[in-house]
Short mmCIF file of C-alpha atoms in Angstrom, two decimals:
data_model
loop_
_atom_site.label_atom_id
_atom_site.label_comp_id
_atom_site.label_asym_id
_atom_site.label_seq_id
_atom_site.Cartn_x
_atom_site.Cartn_y
_atom_site.Cartn_z
CA MET A 1 -72.81 -86.97 -30.54
CA THR A 2 -70.06 -85.62 -28.53
CA HIS A 3 -69.51 -82.73 -30.95
CA ASP A 4 -73.11 -81.58 -30.71
CA ASN A 5 -72.96 -81.47 -26.94
CA SER A 6 -69.84 -79.25 -26.82
CA THR A 7 -71.33 -76.77 -29.30
CA HIS A 8 -74.43 -76.51 -27.23
CA SER A 9 -72.39 -75.92 -24.11
CA THR A 10 -70.32 -73.10 -25.70
CA SER A 11 -73.40 -71.24 -27.00
CA SER A 12 -74.99 -71.51 -23.59
CA ARG A 13 -71.99 -69.87 -21.92
CA SER A 14 -72.03 -66.98 -24.44
CA ARG A 15 -75.71 -66.29 -23.77
CA ILE A 16 -75.02 -66.32 -20.04
CA GLU A 17 -72.14 -63.76 -20.42
CA GLU A 18 -74.31 -61.47 -22.52
CA ASP A 19 -77.12 -61.57 -19.96
CA ARG A 20 -74.68 -60.80 -17.17
CA GLN A 21 -73.26 -57.74 -19.04
CA ARG A 22 -76.81 -56.36 -19.58
CA GLU A 23 -77.53 -56.78 -15.86
CA GLU A 24 -74.36 -54.84 -14.92
CA ASP A 25 -75.27 -51.99 -17.25
CA ARG A 26 -78.72 -51.72 -15.72
CA ALA A 27 -77.25 -51.86 -12.16
CA GLY A 28 -74.78 -48.98 -12.89
CA SER A 29 -71.50 -50.84 -12.27
CA PRO A 30 -68.24 -48.73 -12.00
CA GLY A 31 -67.16 -49.68 -15.43
CA ALA A 32 -67.47 -47.89 -18.73
CA GLY A 33 -70.99 -46.79 -17.92
CA ALA A 34 -69.78 -44.62 -15.02
CA VAL A 35 -67.15 -42.98 -17.21
CA MET A 36 -69.73 -42.20 -19.84
CA ARG A 37 -71.91 -40.42 -17.29
CA VAL A 38 -69.03 -37.93 -16.73
CA ILE A 39 -67.98 -37.53 -20.32
CA ILE A 40 -71.43 -37.07 -21.86
CA PRO A 41 -72.33 -33.90 -19.89
CA LEU A 42 -68.90 -32.38 -20.70
CA GLN A 43 -69.39 -33.28 -24.30
CA GLY A 44 -72.67 -31.51 -24.20
CA VAL A 45 -71.04 -28.39 -22.85
CA VAL A 46 -68.33 -28.43 -25.49
CA GLN A 47 -70.86 -28.90 -28.24
CA GLY A 48 -73.20 -26.33 -26.76
CA ARG A 49 -72.99 -22.54 -26.51
CA GLY A 50 -69.91 -22.53 -24.18
CA GLY A 51 -67.85 -24.17 -26.81
CA VAL A 52 -64.16 -24.82 -26.28
CA VAL A 53 -63.78 -22.19 -23.50
CA LEU A 54 -66.15 -23.77 -21.01
CA GLY A 55 -64.96 -27.17 -22.02
CA SER A 56 -61.47 -26.16 -20.94
CA VAL A 57 -62.33 -24.15 -17.81
CA ILE A 58 -64.53 -26.73 -16.11
CA PRO A 59 -61.93 -29.57 -16.14
CA CYS A 60 -59.29 -27.20 -14.83
CA ALA A 61 -61.59 -26.02 -12.05
CA LEU A 62 -62.47 -29.59 -11.11
CA PHE A 63 -58.77 -30.50 -11.02
CA TYR A 64 -57.97 -27.49 -8.77
CA PHE A 65 -60.73 -28.32 -6.25
CA LEU A 66 -59.59 -31.95 -6.21
CA GLN A 67 -56.04 -30.92 -5.31
CA LEU A 68 -57.34 -28.57 -2.59
CA TYR A 69 -59.46 -31.35 -1.10
CA LEU A 70 -56.58 -33.80 -1.04
CA LYS A 71 -54.25 -31.24 0.57
CA ARG A 72 -56.69 -30.48 3.39
CA HIS A 73 -57.39 -34.16 3.88
CA ARG A 74 -53.67 -34.92 4.29
CA SER A 75 -53.12 -32.06 6.81
CA GLU A 76 -56.04 -33.27 8.96
CA ARG A 77 -54.60 -36.76 9.12
CA ALA A 78 -51.05 -35.64 9.98
CA PRO A 79 -50.12 -35.84 13.70
CA ARG A 80 -50.15 -32.43 15.41
CA ASP A 81 -46.86 -32.96 17.23
CA GLU A 82 -44.91 -33.72 14.05
CA VAL A 83 -41.75 -31.55 13.83
CA PRO A 84 -40.74 -30.36 10.37
CA PRO A 85 -37.35 -31.67 9.25
CA PRO A 86 -34.40 -29.30 9.84
CA PRO A 87 -33.12 -27.32 6.86
CA ARG A 88 -30.34 -28.96 4.93
CA ARG A 89 -26.89 -27.79 5.84
CA PRO A 90 -24.48 -26.99 3.06
CA SER A 91 -21.88 -29.62 2.42
CA SER A 92 -18.84 -29.15 4.69
CA SER A 93 -16.48 -30.74 2.19
CA HIS A 94 -16.15 -27.52 0.15
CA PRO A 95 -17.24 -24.54 2.33
CA LYS A 96 -17.24 -21.12 0.70
CA PRO A 97 -14.59 -18.75 2.18
CA VAL A 98 -15.89 -15.69 3.98
CA LEU A 99 -14.96 -12.54 2.07
CA VAL A 100 -12.96 -9.48 3.13
CA SER A 101 -12.92 -6.09 1.44
CA SER A 102 -10.69 -5.22 -1.50
CA ARG A 103 -9.16 -2.54 0.73
CA ALA A 104 -8.05 -5.19 3.21
CA LEU A 105 -6.53 -7.27 0.41
CA HIS A 106 -4.61 -4.23 -0.83
CA VAL A 107 -3.18 -3.65 2.64
CA ILE A 108 -2.07 -7.28 2.84
CA GLU A 109 -0.34 -7.07 -0.55
CA ASP A 110 1.66 -4.03 0.55
CA GLU A 111 3.42 -6.19 3.14
CA ASN A 112 5.53 -7.60 0.29
CA SER A 113 7.56 -4.38 0.08
CA PRO A 114 11.25 -4.84 1.04
CA TYR A 115 10.76 -2.03 3.55
CA TYR A 116 8.36 -4.18 5.61
CA MET A 117 10.01 -7.52 4.82
CA GLY A 118 13.33 -6.31 6.25
CA TRP A 119 11.63 -5.19 9.44
CA LYS A 120 9.97 -8.62 9.73
CA ALA A 121 13.28 -10.41 9.25
CA TYR A 122 14.84 -8.33 12.01
CA LYS A 123 11.98 -9.04 14.43
CA GLN A 124 12.38 -12.76 13.86
CA ASN A 125 16.16 -12.72 14.40
CA PRO A 126 17.32 -9.51 16.17
CA TYR A 127 21.01 -8.93 16.77
CA ASP A 128 22.23 -8.95 20.35
CA ALA A 129 25.93 -8.70 21.17
CA GLU A 130 25.71 -11.32 23.92
CA ASN A 131 22.65 -13.45 23.26
CA ASN A 132 22.45 -13.44 19.45
CA PRO A 133 25.67 -12.08 17.88
CA SER A 134 24.81 -13.55 14.45
CA GLY A 135 21.39 -11.90 14.28
CA VAL A 136 20.14 -9.17 11.93
CA ILE A 137 21.40 -5.66 12.69
CA GLN A 138 18.64 -3.08 12.28
CA MET A 139 19.70 -0.25 9.97
CA GLY A 140 16.39 0.11 8.16
CA LEU A 141 14.40 1.83 10.91
CA ALA A 142 14.56 5.59 11.45
CA GLU A 143 14.23 5.51 15.23
CA ASN A 144 16.34 7.70 17.50
CA GLN A 145 17.70 5.79 20.50
CA LEU A 146 20.86 7.86 20.84
CA SER A 147 19.37 10.33 23.32
CA LEU A 148 16.77 8.21 25.04
CA ASP A 149 18.88 8.19 28.21
CA LEU A 150 18.36 11.98 28.47
CA ILE A 151 14.58 11.51 28.47
CA GLU A 152 14.90 8.72 31.03
CA GLY A 153 17.03 10.93 33.27
CA TRP A 154 14.47 13.73 33.19
CA LEU A 155 11.62 11.31 34.02
CA LYS A 156 13.55 9.90 37.00
CA SER A 157 14.12 13.39 38.34
CA HIS A 158 10.43 14.27 37.88
CA PRO A 159 8.53 11.28 39.29
CA GLU A 160 5.42 13.42 39.80
CA VAL A 161 4.61 13.38 36.08
CA SER A 162 4.09 9.61 36.11
CA SER A 163 2.08 9.51 39.35
CA TRP A 164 -0.93 11.35 40.73
CA GLU A 165 0.44 12.10 44.19
CA GLY A 166 0.60 15.70 45.34
CA ILE A 167 -1.22 17.16 42.33
CA SER A 168 -4.84 16.67 43.35
CA ASP A 169 -5.54 20.42 43.35
CA THR A 170 -4.08 21.15 39.90
CA PRO A 171 -5.72 21.10 36.47
CA LEU A 172 -3.50 18.12 35.65
CA SER A 173 -4.75 15.97 38.53
CA LEU A 174 -6.31 12.58 37.80
CA ARG A 175 -9.74 14.12 38.30
CA GLY A 176 -8.78 16.89 35.94
CA ILE A 177 -7.67 14.69 33.01
CA SER A 178 -9.59 11.41 33.46
CA GLY A 179 -12.72 12.79 31.84
CA TYR A 180 -13.38 13.69 28.22
CA GLN A 181 -10.99 16.23 26.71
CA ASP A 182 -10.76 18.12 23.44
CA HIS A 183 -9.99 15.37 20.96
CA HIS A 184 -7.53 17.61 19.11
CA GLY A 185 -5.46 18.17 22.25
CA MET A 186 -5.66 19.87 25.62
CA PRO A 187 -5.31 23.65 25.34
CA ILE A 188 -2.28 23.59 27.65
CA LEU A 189 -0.46 21.01 25.53
CA ARG A 190 -1.25 22.84 22.30
CA SER A 191 0.20 25.97 23.86
CA VAL A 192 3.46 24.34 25.02
CA MET A 193 3.71 22.45 21.72
CA ALA A 194 3.57 25.77 19.87
CA ASP A 195 6.41 27.04 22.10
CA PHE A 196 8.43 23.87 21.47
CA MET A 197 7.97 24.18 17.70
CA HIS A 198 9.09 27.80 17.99
CA GLU A 199 12.26 26.63 19.77
CA VAL A 200 12.95 24.04 17.06
CA MET A 201 12.00 25.97 13.92
CA LYS A 202 12.80 29.54 15.02
CA VAL A 203 9.42 30.90 13.94
CA PRO A 204 6.29 31.56 16.07
CA PHE A 205 3.26 29.24 15.89
CA ASN A 206 -0.35 29.82 16.94
CA PRO A 207 -1.76 27.15 19.32
CA ASP A 208 -5.23 27.60 17.79
CA GLN A 209 -3.91 26.30 14.47
CA ILE A 210 -2.60 23.06 16.02
CA VAL A 211 -4.45 19.73 15.89
CA LEU A 212 -2.83 16.90 17.84
CA THR A 213 -3.10 13.32 16.59
CA ALA A 214 -1.87 9.90 17.74
CA GLY A 215 1.32 10.15 15.70
CA ALA A 216 2.38 11.74 12.43
CA THR A 217 0.88 8.87 10.39
CA PRO A 218 -2.75 9.76 11.20
CA ALA A 219 -1.85 13.45 10.77
CA ILE A 220 -0.76 12.83 7.16
CA GLU A 221 -3.73 10.54 6.54
CA MET A 222 -6.11 13.16 7.89
CA LEU A 223 -4.73 15.76 5.50
CA GLY A 224 -5.25 13.29 2.66
CA PHE A 225 -8.87 12.92 3.78
CA CYS A 226 -9.38 16.68 4.04
CA LEU A 227 -7.64 17.76 0.82
CA ALA A 228 -8.49 15.05 -1.74
CA GLU A 229 -11.24 12.84 -3.03
CA PRO A 230 -10.49 9.11 -3.35
CA GLY A 231 -8.57 8.66 -6.59
CA ASN A 232 -7.07 12.18 -6.58
CA ALA A 233 -3.29 12.49 -6.63
CA PHE A 234 -0.47 14.06 -4.61
CA LEU A 235 2.85 14.84 -6.25
CA VAL A 236 5.81 13.64 -4.14
CA PRO A 237 9.48 14.34 -5.00
CA SER A 238 11.28 10.99 -5.02
CA PRO A 239 13.06 9.29 -3.43
CA TYR A 240 10.56 9.60 -0.58
CA TYR A 241 9.59 7.93 2.69
CA PRO A 242 8.24 4.44 1.79
CA SER A 243 5.26 4.59 4.16
CA PHE A 244 3.76 7.69 2.54
CA THR A 245 1.91 5.19 0.35
CA ARG A 246 0.52 3.45 3.43
CA ASP A 247 -0.38 6.73 5.13
CA LEU A 248 -2.28 8.23 2.20
CA LYS A 249 -3.55 5.38 0.04
CA TRP A 250 -4.72 2.65 2.39
CA ARG A 251 -7.74 4.51 3.76
CA ALA A 252 -7.85 8.00 2.22
CA GLY A 253 -7.47 6.52 -1.27
CA VAL A 254 -4.95 9.14 -2.48
CA GLU A 255 -2.69 8.19 -5.40
CA LEU A 256 0.98 9.19 -5.05
CA VAL A 257 2.80 10.34 -8.18
CA PRO A 258 6.62 10.38 -7.84
CA VAL A 259 8.48 13.46 -9.09
CA PRO A 260 11.88 11.94 -10.00
CA CYS A 261 14.96 13.66 -8.54
CA ARG A 262 18.42 12.63 -9.74
CA SER A 263 21.87 12.26 -8.25
CA SER A 264 23.18 14.83 -10.76
CA ASP A 265 21.04 17.42 -8.90
CA ASN A 266 22.00 15.99 -5.49
CA PHE A 267 18.42 14.66 -5.41
CA ASN A 268 16.95 18.18 -5.18
CA VAL A 269 13.59 18.73 -6.83
CA THR A 270 13.51 20.99 -9.91
CA ILE A 271 10.70 23.04 -11.43
CA ASN A 272 11.06 21.14 -14.72
CA ALA A 273 10.51 17.81 -12.97
CA LEU A 274 7.45 19.23 -11.20
CA ASP A 275 5.92 20.58 -14.42
CA ARG A 276 6.55 17.33 -16.25
CA ALA A 277 5.01 15.21 -13.48
CA PHE A 278 1.98 17.50 -13.25
CA SER A 279 1.34 17.33 -17.01
CA GLN A 280 1.77 13.55 -17.15
CA THR A 281 -0.62 13.12 -14.23
CA LYS A 282 -3.28 15.17 -16.00
CA LYS A 283 -2.86 13.02 -19.11
CA ARG A 284 -3.68 10.03 -16.91
CA ARG A 285 -6.91 11.86 -16.03
CA LEU A 286 -5.90 12.18 -12.39
CA THR A 287 -6.66 15.37 -10.49
CA VAL A 288 -3.66 16.71 -8.58
CA ARG A 289 -4.70 18.16 -5.22
CA ALA A 290 -1.41 18.67 -3.37
CA LEU A 291 2.38 18.61 -3.41
CA LEU A 292 3.90 16.66 -0.50
CA ILE A 293 7.51 17.30 0.52
CA SER A 294 9.69 16.25 3.44
CA ASN A 295 12.08 18.83 4.88
CA PRO A 296 14.59 17.64 6.03
CA SER A 297 14.48 15.03 3.29
CA ASN A 298 13.71 11.44 4.09
CA PRO A 299 15.68 9.41 2.90
CA VAL A 300 18.39 11.74 1.53
CA GLY A 301 19.01 13.63 4.80
CA THR A 302 19.36 17.16 3.38
CA THR A 303 17.48 20.40 4.10
CA LEU A 304 15.77 22.75 1.64
CA ASP A 305 16.88 26.36 1.30
CA SER A 306 14.64 29.45 1.09
CA ALA A 307 14.88 29.63 -2.71
CA THR A 308 13.67 26.05 -3.16
CA LEU A 309 10.83 26.54 -0.68
CA SER A 310 9.75 29.71 -2.49
CA MET A 311 9.83 27.82 -5.80
CA LEU A 312 7.60 25.11 -4.34
CA LEU A 313 5.15 27.69 -3.01
CA GLY A 314 5.08 29.40 -6.40
CA PHE A 315 4.39 26.09 -8.16
CA ALA A 316 1.55 25.25 -5.74
CA THR A 317 0.05 28.72 -6.30
CA GLU A 318 0.30 28.48 -10.08
CA LYS A 319 -1.36 25.02 -10.18
CA ASN A 320 -3.84 25.98 -7.43
CA ILE A 321 -2.97 22.98 -5.25
CA HIS A 322 -2.06 22.51 -1.59
CA LEU A 323 1.46 22.22 -0.19
CA ILE A 324 2.09 19.75 2.65
CA CYS A 325 5.46 20.02 4.42
CA ASP A 326 6.54 17.08 6.56
CA GLU A 327 8.98 18.72 9.00
CA ILE A 328 9.17 15.92 11.53
CA TYR A 329 13.02 15.93 11.49
CA ALA A 330 13.26 19.72 11.96
CA GLY A 331 15.06 19.36 15.31
CA SER A 332 17.41 16.63 14.05
CA VAL A 333 19.65 18.92 11.97
CA TYR A 334 23.23 18.34 13.13
CA ASP A 335 25.27 20.17 10.52
CA SER A 336 25.06 23.23 8.30
CA PRO A 337 23.06 24.57 6.60
CA ASN A 338 20.49 25.26 9.30
CA PHE A 339 16.87 24.23 8.98
CA ILE A 340 14.38 26.67 7.41
CA SER A 341 10.68 25.99 7.97
CA ILE A 342 8.06 26.71 5.34
CA ALA A 343 6.43 28.85 8.04
CA LYS A 344 9.45 31.15 7.92
CA VAL A 345 9.07 31.67 4.17
CA LEU A 346 5.36 32.41 4.62
CA ASP A 347 6.22 35.27 6.97
CA SER A 348 7.22 37.31 3.91
CA GLY A 349 3.53 37.69 3.06
CA GLU A 350 4.20 36.91 -0.59
CA PHE A 351 2.22 33.65 -0.70
CA ASP A 352 -1.29 32.45 0.11
CA LYS A 353 -1.06 30.71 3.49
CA SER A 354 -4.39 28.88 3.21
CA ARG A 355 -2.86 26.23 0.94
CA VAL A 356 -0.01 25.33 3.36
CA HIS A 357 -0.05 22.57 6.01
CA ILE A 358 2.81 21.39 8.26
CA ILE A 359 3.33 17.93 9.78
CA TYR A 360 5.34 17.56 12.98
CA GLY A 361 5.58 15.23 16.01
CA THR A 362 7.67 14.01 18.91
CA SER A 363 8.75 10.62 17.53
CA LYS A 364 12.07 11.69 15.95
CA ASP A 365 13.40 14.79 17.73
CA LEU A 366 12.36 13.62 21.22
CA CYS A 367 12.98 9.84 20.80
CA LEU A 368 9.31 9.14 21.65
CA PRO A 369 7.67 7.25 18.74
CA GLY A 370 5.78 5.04 21.19
CA PHE A 371 4.05 8.04 22.73
CA ARG A 372 2.18 8.52 19.45
CA VAL A 373 2.00 12.32 19.30
CA GLY A 374 1.68 14.04 15.93
CA VAL A 375 0.86 17.60 14.90
CA ILE A 376 -1.10 19.17 12.07
CA TYR A 377 -0.39 22.86 11.77
CA SER A 378 -2.64 24.37 9.12
CA TYR A 379 -3.35 27.88 7.88
CA ASN A 380 -6.70 26.78 6.41
CA ASP A 381 -9.78 27.26 8.62
CA LYS A 382 -11.86 24.59 6.86
CA VAL A 383 -9.09 22.03 7.19
CA LEU A 384 -8.70 22.86 10.87
CA LYS A 385 -12.44 22.50 11.52
CA ALA A 386 -12.57 19.13 9.76
CA ALA A 387 -9.37 17.89 11.41
CA ARG A 388 -10.64 18.78 14.88
CA LYS A 389 -13.72 16.63 14.28
CA MET A 390 -11.75 13.78 12.71
CA SER A 391 -9.20 13.74 15.54
CA ARG A 392 -11.65 11.84 17.76
CA PHE A 393 -10.52 8.73 15.82
CA CYS A 394 -6.84 9.30 16.68
CA ALA A 395 -6.74 11.27 19.92
CA VAL A 396 -3.65 11.33 22.15
CA SER A 397 -4.21 9.75 25.57
CA SER A 398 -4.71 12.20 28.43
CA GLN A 399 -1.89 10.64 30.47
CA THR A 400 0.57 11.12 27.58
CA GLN A 401 -0.52 14.72 27.24
CA HIS A 402 -0.07 15.20 30.99
CA LEU A 403 3.53 13.97 30.77
CA LEU A 404 4.41 16.03 27.68
CA ILE A 405 2.99 19.22 29.19
CA ALA A 406 5.41 18.88 32.08
CA MET A 407 8.40 17.95 29.90
CA LEU A 408 7.93 20.60 27.21
CA SER A 409 7.29 23.26 29.84
CA ASP A 410 10.81 22.67 31.20
CA THR A 411 12.45 25.00 28.68
CA GLN A 412 15.93 24.67 30.20
CA PHE A 413 15.87 20.89 29.80
CA ILE A 414 14.49 21.14 26.25
CA GLN A 415 17.24 23.51 25.14
CA GLN A 416 19.98 21.33 26.66
CA TYR A 417 18.43 18.18 25.25
CA MET A 418 18.15 19.55 21.68
CA THR A 419 21.78 20.67 21.67
CA GLU A 420 23.08 17.36 22.98
CA ASN A 421 20.85 15.29 20.71
CA GLN A 422 22.10 17.12 17.62
CA ARG A 423 25.70 16.60 18.74
CA ARG A 424 25.16 12.85 19.15
CA LEU A 425 23.44 12.55 15.77
CA GLY A 426 26.35 14.34 14.10
CA LYS A 427 28.88 12.10 15.81
CA MET A 428 27.16 8.84 14.82
CA SER A 429 26.65 10.08 11.26
CA HIS A 430 30.38 10.75 11.08
CA VAL A 431 31.20 7.25 12.36
CA LEU A 432 28.98 5.70 9.68
CA THR A 433 30.28 7.78 6.78
CA GLU A 434 33.94 7.16 7.75
CA GLY A 435 33.24 3.44 7.80
CA LEU A 436 31.61 3.65 4.37
CA LYS A 437 34.67 5.45 3.01
CA GLU A 438 36.91 2.65 4.23
CA ALA A 439 34.65 0.17 2.41
CA GLY A 440 34.85 2.24 -0.79
CA ILE A 441 31.12 3.06 -0.71
CA LYS A 442 29.88 6.48 -1.83
CA TYR A 443 27.11 8.50 -0.14
CA VAL A 444 25.35 11.89 -0.22
CA LYS A 445 26.71 14.39 2.29
CA SER A 446 23.75 14.89 4.63
CA ASN A 447 23.15 17.33 7.46
CA ALA A 448 19.92 16.09 9.04
CA GLY A 449 17.83 13.06 9.91
CA LEU A 450 18.66 9.65 11.31
CA TYR A 451 20.09 8.04 8.16
CA CYS A 452 22.54 8.28 5.28
CA TRP A 453 21.73 7.96 1.55
CA VAL A 454 24.27 5.46 0.21
CA GLU A 455 25.24 4.43 -3.35
CA MET A 456 26.17 0.74 -3.78
CA GLY A 457 25.66 0.27 -7.51
CA ASN A 458 29.18 -1.10 -7.93
CA LEU A 459 28.26 -4.04 -5.69
CA MET A 460 25.17 -5.06 -7.69
CA PRO A 461 25.22 -8.01 -10.11
CA SER A 462 23.39 -5.86 -12.69
CA TYR A 463 22.50 -2.17 -12.91
CA SER A 464 18.73 -2.56 -12.59
CA GLU A 465 16.01 -2.70 -9.99
CA LYS A 466 16.32 -6.49 -10.06
CA GLY A 467 20.04 -6.19 -9.34
CA GLU A 468 19.29 -3.78 -6.47
CA ILE A 469 16.79 -6.17 -4.86
CA ASN A 470 19.29 -9.00 -5.29
CA LEU A 471 21.91 -6.96 -3.42
CA TRP A 472 19.41 -6.04 -0.69
CA ASP A 473 18.51 -9.71 -0.27
CA LYS A 474 22.18 -10.67 0.17
CA LEU A 475 22.74 -7.89 2.71
CA LEU A 476 19.74 -9.07 4.69
CA ASN A 477 20.07 -12.84 4.52
CA GLU A 478 23.83 -13.35 4.21
CA THR A 479 25.42 -10.32 5.84
CA LYS A 480 22.53 -9.90 8.32
CA ILE A 481 22.19 -6.15 7.76
CA ASN A 482 18.71 -4.69 7.22
CA VAL A 483 18.73 -1.54 5.04
CA THR A 484 16.09 0.06 2.80
CA PRO A 485 16.55 -0.27 -0.99
CA GLY A 486 16.01 2.84 -3.08
CA SER A 487 13.27 1.19 -5.11
CA ALA A 488 11.14 1.06 -1.94
CA CYS A 489 11.59 4.85 -1.83
CA HIS A 490 10.66 5.15 -5.55
CA CYS A 491 14.18 6.24 -6.50
CA ILE A 492 14.58 6.38 -10.28
CA GLU A 493 18.26 5.32 -10.15
CA PRO A 494 19.09 1.73 -9.07
CA GLY A 495 21.73 1.09 -6.44
CA TRP A 496 20.80 3.59 -3.71
CA PHE A 497 20.05 2.52 -0.14
CA ARG A 498 18.96 4.27 3.06
CA ILE A 499 21.11 3.24 6.02
CA CYS A 500 19.93 4.37 9.47
CA PHE A 501 22.47 4.93 12.24
CA SER A 502 20.45 6.14 15.24
CA THR A 503 19.26 2.75 16.53
CA LEU A 504 22.80 1.50 17.24
CA SER A 505 25.31 2.01 20.00
CA CYS A 506 28.95 2.71 19.07
CA GLN A 507 29.81 -0.95 19.71
CA ASP A 508 26.96 -2.19 17.50
CA MET A 509 27.91 0.28 14.77
CA THR A 510 31.45 -1.15 14.78
CA VAL A 511 30.05 -4.67 14.19
CA ALA A 512 27.74 -3.42 11.43
CA LEU A 513 30.54 -1.60 9.60
CA GLN A 514 32.78 -4.66 9.83
CA ARG A 515 30.07 -6.76 8.18
CA ILE A 516 29.59 -4.14 5.44
CA ARG A 517 33.36 -3.96 4.72
CA GLU A 518 33.67 -7.73 4.45
CA PHE A 519 30.62 -7.90 2.19
CA SER A 520 32.01 -5.14 -0.04
CA LYS A 521 35.37 -6.94 -0.41
CA HIS A 522 33.63 -10.21 -1.27
CA CYS A 523 31.43 -8.56 -3.93
CA LYS A 524 34.40 -6.81 -5.54
CA ARG A 525 36.41 -10.07 -5.65
CA SER A 526 33.46 -11.89 -7.21
CA SER A 527 33.07 -9.26 -9.94
#
């Protein structure tokens, strides 16, 4: 009885569920019936003429419009005063370094040269007889302080050149020079500079072929800019002035190719060495644009004779390159033979002048490196036109020009000064070389410049560039003497050093020579 009742109850519930499902289908409930109403039309499209294409396009279109609707709906509901979030900042834990140019990096690397490192060591610990007697003695800088008192005496006796009182009606008044001037130099200064160069070099110069610059360094750099493309080469007899690389390569991009000169030739350049260097440079696919020489030589301290200058001019003509003559020590010749300028050789009319350019300045002969006055004297019209325009980047200050005009116009003072300056240079050179003899150190007999070219190979631990740098380091850090090693001058033979004598007084020179003698004795005992 009980079993029959439960069966009846179960069948009743099933019939009720079936009736309910039929009612929902008729009422259109959001179940499977709603889904079918969407699918069936699409199925009809797919199966109809549109085929697969329309069946694919319509769903995609519906999906696109749905996304567009939702996007607009969200933007309408967003508050109008909502501020967008700030952009994400890069992590500060590992910030990227800001970059500098490869040119700047090259300049920084050049500071590792012993030439600059010695100067830095001196600046950090300069010798002073009273206040710092154990400091570094500066014998690596070619600066003339021997005759600075003569310049000071002239300035004290001519106070008008450093003031503007009493000259208001002259062309050199403040009103006359405070405005813009010719960037390549005032006409008056170029005229008196030509006369001064005539006094020094014993050959006339044309003021119209002079371009003044703020020192000899920009003068040399400007010639590099005017004569060569970046990557072209200049031949330079070595050993040569260490900063030629700085002057010509840093900004003008000129490559310097050493022409090795040897002690067996007294470090004079030969035609064979020039030809060999020229051929090797061409094999490196470098274009040679000029030959750069210093006369008097820096660092050897010797002058070139007429025959050598003619040979150099002939070589430049044959190779169709320029010849640059750095004659900045022309007035610092204190012994025979006398100085001969390349301009003197050109007076013969045998050579093409348009390939010749002369560098000069007031830093060495007049003890005025801080005045920053350099000279380009060129026989080439195109070079002069370009240099005049480029000189706006390195113009000499009007006040400096005003002072030099007055000083160089005093011909009596200039003649007396040059004679006395040469006498003092000769005397100090003699003191240095006699002290070197006592120490058993050999040197080249020089007749010009502010330095002596010294051979100290017998004091080196090994005959190599490494041994030379080792000796230089001991002189600087143990003996406290700053000199310039020959490798910094691109000398092919190890063991040579440039020792400058014009920055020291007689008392300071005595201390320096005592240190050198003691160092020499110690090295010889150790060996």
